[in-house]
GROMACS .gro file of C-alpha atoms in nm:
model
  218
    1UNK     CA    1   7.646   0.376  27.556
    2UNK     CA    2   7.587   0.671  27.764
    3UNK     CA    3   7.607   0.997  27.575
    4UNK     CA    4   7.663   1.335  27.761
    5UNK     CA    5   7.706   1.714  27.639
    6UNK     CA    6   8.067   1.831  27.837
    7UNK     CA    7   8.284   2.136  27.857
    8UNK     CA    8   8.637   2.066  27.859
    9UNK     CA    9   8.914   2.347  28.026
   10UNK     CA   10   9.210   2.352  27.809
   11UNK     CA   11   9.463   2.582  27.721
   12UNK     CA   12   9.298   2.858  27.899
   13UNK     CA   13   8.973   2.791  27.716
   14UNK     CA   14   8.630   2.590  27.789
   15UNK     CA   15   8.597   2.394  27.497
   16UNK     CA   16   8.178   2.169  27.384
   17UNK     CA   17   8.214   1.839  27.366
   18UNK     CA   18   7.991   1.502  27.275
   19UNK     CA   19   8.107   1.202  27.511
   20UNK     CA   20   7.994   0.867  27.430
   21UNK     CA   21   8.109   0.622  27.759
   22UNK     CA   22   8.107   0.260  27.653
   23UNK     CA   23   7.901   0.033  27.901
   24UNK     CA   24   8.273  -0.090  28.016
   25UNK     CA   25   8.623   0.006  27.935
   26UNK     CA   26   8.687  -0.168  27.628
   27UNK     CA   27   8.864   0.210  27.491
   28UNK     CA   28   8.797   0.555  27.384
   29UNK     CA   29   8.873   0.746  27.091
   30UNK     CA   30   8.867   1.080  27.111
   31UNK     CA   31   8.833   1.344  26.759
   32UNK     CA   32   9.058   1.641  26.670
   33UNK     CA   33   8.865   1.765  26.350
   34UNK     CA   34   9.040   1.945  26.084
   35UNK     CA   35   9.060   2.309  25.924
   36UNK     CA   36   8.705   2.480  25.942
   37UNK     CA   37   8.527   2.208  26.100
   38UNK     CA   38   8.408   2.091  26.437
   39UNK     CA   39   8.256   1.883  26.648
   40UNK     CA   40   7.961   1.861  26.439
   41UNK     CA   41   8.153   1.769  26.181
   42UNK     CA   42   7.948   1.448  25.934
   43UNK     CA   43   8.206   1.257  25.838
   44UNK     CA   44   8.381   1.188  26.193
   45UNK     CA   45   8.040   1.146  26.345
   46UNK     CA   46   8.002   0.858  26.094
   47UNK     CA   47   8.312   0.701  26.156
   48UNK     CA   48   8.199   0.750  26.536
   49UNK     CA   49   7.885   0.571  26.519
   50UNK     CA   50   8.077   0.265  26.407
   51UNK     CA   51   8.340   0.261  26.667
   52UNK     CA   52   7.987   0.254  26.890
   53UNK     CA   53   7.872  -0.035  26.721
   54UNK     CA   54   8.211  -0.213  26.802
   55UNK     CA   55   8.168  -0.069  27.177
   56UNK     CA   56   8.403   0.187  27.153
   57UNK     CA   57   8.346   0.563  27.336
   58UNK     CA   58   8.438   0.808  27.149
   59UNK     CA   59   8.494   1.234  27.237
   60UNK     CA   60   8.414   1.466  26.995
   61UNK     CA   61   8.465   1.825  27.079
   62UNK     CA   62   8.546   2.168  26.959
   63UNK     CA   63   8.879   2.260  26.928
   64UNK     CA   64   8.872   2.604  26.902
   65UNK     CA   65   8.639   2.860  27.115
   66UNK     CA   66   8.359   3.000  26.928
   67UNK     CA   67   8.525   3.337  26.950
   68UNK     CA   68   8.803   3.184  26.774
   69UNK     CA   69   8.606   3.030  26.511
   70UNK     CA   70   8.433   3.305  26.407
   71UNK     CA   71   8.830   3.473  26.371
   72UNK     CA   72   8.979   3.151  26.226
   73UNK     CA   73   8.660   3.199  25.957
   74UNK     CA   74   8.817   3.546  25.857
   75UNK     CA   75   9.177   3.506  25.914
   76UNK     CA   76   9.265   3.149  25.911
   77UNK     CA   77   9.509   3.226  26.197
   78UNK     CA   78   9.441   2.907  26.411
   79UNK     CA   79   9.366   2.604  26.138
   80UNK     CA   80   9.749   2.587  26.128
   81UNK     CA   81   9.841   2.652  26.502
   82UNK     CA   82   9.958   2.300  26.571
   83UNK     CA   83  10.108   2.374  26.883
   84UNK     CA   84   9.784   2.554  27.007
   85UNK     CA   85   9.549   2.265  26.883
   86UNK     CA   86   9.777   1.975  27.007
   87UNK     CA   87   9.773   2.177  27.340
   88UNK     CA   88   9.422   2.094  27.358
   89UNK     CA   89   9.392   1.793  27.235
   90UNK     CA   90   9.614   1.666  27.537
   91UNK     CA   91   9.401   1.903  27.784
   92UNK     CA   92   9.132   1.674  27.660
   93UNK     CA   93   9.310   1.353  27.691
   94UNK     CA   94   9.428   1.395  28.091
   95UNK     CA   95   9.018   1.525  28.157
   96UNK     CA   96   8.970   1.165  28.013
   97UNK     CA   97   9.195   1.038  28.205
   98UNK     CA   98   9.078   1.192  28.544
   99UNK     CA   99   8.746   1.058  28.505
  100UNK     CA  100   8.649   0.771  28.703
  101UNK     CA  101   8.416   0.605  28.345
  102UNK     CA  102   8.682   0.676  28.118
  103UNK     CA  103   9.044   0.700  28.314
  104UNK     CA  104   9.114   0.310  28.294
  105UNK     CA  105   9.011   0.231  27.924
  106UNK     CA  106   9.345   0.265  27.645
  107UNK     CA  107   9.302   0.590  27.455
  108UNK     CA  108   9.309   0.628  27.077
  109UNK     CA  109   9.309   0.946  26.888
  110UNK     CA  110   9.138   1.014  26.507
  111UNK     CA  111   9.269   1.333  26.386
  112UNK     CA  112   9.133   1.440  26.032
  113UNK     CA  113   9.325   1.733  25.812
  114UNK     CA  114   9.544   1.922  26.036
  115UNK     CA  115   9.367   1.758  26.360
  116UNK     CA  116   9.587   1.484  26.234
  117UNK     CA  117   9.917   1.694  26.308
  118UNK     CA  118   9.751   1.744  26.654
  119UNK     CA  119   9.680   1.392  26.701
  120UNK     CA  120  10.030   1.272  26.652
  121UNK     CA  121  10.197   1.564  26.852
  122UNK     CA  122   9.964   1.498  27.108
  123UNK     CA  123  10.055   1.133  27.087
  124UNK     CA  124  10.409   1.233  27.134
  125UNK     CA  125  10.337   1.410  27.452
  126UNK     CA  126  10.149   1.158  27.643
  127UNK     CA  127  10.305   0.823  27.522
  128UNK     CA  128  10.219   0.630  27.818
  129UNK     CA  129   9.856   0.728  27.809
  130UNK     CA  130   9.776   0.702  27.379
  131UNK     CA  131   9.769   0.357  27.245
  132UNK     CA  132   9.660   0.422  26.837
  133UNK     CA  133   9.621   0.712  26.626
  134UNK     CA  134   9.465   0.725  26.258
  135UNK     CA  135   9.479   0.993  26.024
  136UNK     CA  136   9.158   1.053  25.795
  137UNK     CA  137   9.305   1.244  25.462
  138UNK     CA  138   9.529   1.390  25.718
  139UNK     CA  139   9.877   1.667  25.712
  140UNK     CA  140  10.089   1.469  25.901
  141UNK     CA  141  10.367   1.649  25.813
  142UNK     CA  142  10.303   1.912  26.033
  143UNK     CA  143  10.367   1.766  26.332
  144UNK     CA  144  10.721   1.812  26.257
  145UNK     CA  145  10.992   1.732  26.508
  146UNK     CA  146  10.713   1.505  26.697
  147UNK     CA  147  10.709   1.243  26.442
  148UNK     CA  148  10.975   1.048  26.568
  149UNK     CA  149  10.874   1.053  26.909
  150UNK     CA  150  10.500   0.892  26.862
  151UNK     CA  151  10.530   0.571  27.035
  152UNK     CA  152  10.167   0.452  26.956
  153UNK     CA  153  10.074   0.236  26.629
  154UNK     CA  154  10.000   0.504  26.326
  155UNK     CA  155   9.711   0.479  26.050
  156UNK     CA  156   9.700   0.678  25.750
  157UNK     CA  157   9.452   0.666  25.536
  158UNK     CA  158   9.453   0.884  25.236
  159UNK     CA  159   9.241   0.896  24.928
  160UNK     CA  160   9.383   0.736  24.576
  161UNK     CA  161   9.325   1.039  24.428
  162UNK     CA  162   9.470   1.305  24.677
  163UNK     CA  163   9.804   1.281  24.538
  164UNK     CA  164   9.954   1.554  24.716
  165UNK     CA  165   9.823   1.445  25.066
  166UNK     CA  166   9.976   1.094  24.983
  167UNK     CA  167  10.315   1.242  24.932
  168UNK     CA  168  10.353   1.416  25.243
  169UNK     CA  169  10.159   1.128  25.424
  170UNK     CA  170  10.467   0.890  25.323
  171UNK     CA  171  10.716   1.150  25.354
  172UNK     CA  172  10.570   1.185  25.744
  173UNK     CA  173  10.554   0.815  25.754
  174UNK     CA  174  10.966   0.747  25.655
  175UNK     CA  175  11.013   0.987  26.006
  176UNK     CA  176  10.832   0.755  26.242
  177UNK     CA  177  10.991   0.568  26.433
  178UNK     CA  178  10.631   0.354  26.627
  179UNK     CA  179  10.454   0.090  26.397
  180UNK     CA  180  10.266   0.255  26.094
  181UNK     CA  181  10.053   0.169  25.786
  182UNK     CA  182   9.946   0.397  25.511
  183UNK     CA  183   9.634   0.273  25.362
  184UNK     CA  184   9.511   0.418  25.017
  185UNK     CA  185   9.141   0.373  24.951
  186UNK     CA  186   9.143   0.381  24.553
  187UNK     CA  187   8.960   0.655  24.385
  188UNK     CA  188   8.864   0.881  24.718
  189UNK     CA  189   8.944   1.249  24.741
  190UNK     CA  190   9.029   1.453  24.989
  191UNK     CA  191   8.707   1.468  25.182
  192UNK     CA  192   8.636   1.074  25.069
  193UNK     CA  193   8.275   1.164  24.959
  194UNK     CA  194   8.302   0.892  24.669
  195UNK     CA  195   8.031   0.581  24.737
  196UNK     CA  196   8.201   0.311  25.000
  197UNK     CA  197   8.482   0.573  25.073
  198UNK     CA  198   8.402   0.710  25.398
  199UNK     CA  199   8.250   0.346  25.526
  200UNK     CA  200   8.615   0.208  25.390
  201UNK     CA  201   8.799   0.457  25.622
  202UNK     CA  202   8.561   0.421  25.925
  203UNK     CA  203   8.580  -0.005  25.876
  204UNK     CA  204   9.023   0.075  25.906
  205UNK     CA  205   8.978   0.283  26.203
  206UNK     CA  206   8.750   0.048  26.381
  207UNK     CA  207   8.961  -0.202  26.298
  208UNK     CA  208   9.251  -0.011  26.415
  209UNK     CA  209   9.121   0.106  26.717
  210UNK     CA  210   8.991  -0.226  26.859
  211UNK     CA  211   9.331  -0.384  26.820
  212UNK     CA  212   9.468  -0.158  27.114
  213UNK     CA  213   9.186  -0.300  27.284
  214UNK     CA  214   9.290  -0.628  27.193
  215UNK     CA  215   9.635  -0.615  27.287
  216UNK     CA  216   9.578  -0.418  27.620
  217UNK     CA  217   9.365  -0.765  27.684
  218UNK     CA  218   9.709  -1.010  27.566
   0.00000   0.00000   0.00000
């Protein structure tokens, strides 16, 4: 695994990034973190160091500026800018795609919170180019009008105890159209900080995510 520190132009803005590039092209994964967090952010880099051990690459980066952190700190003005974050998130999956390492291997996308909403938009927009997305605790919901236009298989995970989450995860899930599953990991909140909860969701994804590999192979 080759790891490299990269700036990403999207959306009019240079965005930090971590890039992991697998040894081959088995797949890559690439992160849209949720409200408040970035690409720093504990929890996906755990779930990232086991798509690693399964060979996976993975891209986290920042989707915000740090100029628009520091705003969306005070304000809260771009958590909720779907439109904006999905906008980036497929910025970042074409510069994947351009690249000579990464451009061949099937792309999945993890979105966590409202990165989830990106994730799935973002799906929506490049069908032809993402083959999996999972939702971590996710707000599918707001991806709206996109839902039925995901083409790539769907995973959301929510936590047994983040009843409200799990309603508008199934209510998201009745509008897709693509393969889904919702997965409930019993007990877990929101932020699955409960022993085995976060190691339960990162097992799914890998699981998840090496399928596409699998059937890209059939």
């Amino acid at each position: 695994m080759t790891s490299e520190a990269v700036r990403i132009a999207a959306d009019g803005a240079e965005l930090a990034g971590d890039l992991e590039t697998p040894a081959g092209d088995l797949g890559m994964v690439a992160f849209a973190h949720g409200s408040g967090s970035s690409r720093h952010s504990p929890r996906n880099r755990a779930v990232a160091g086991m798509l690693h051990d399964a060979g996976l690459g993975t891209l986290l980066f920042d989707l915000l500026t740090e100029d628009e952190e520091r705003i969306d700190a005070a304000t809260g003005e771009h958590r909720f800018d779907i439109p904006l974050l999905a906008r980036r998130l497929v910025a970042a999956a074409d510069w994947l795609a351009a690249r000579p390492d990464t451009g061949a291997a099937p792309l999945g996308l993890f979105g966590a919170s409202t990165g989830a909403a990106a994730a799935l938009v973002a799906a929506a927009e490049r069908p032809e180019r993402v083959r999996a997305v999972v939702s971590r605790g996710g707000r599918p919901d707001l991806a709206g009008d996109a839902l039925p236009r995901v083409a790539a298989p769907v995973l959301l995970l929510v936590g047994g105890a983040d009843r409200e989450v799990l309603r508008l995860n199934e209510q998201a899930a009745d509008r897709l159209t693509a393969p889904y599953s919702v997965q409930v990991v019993p007990g877990a909140s929101h932020l699955f900080e409960e022993a085995g909860a976060l190691e339960a969701v990162a097992e799914q994804a890998r699981d998840w995510f090496v399928r596409m590999t699998e059937e890209r192979a059939a």
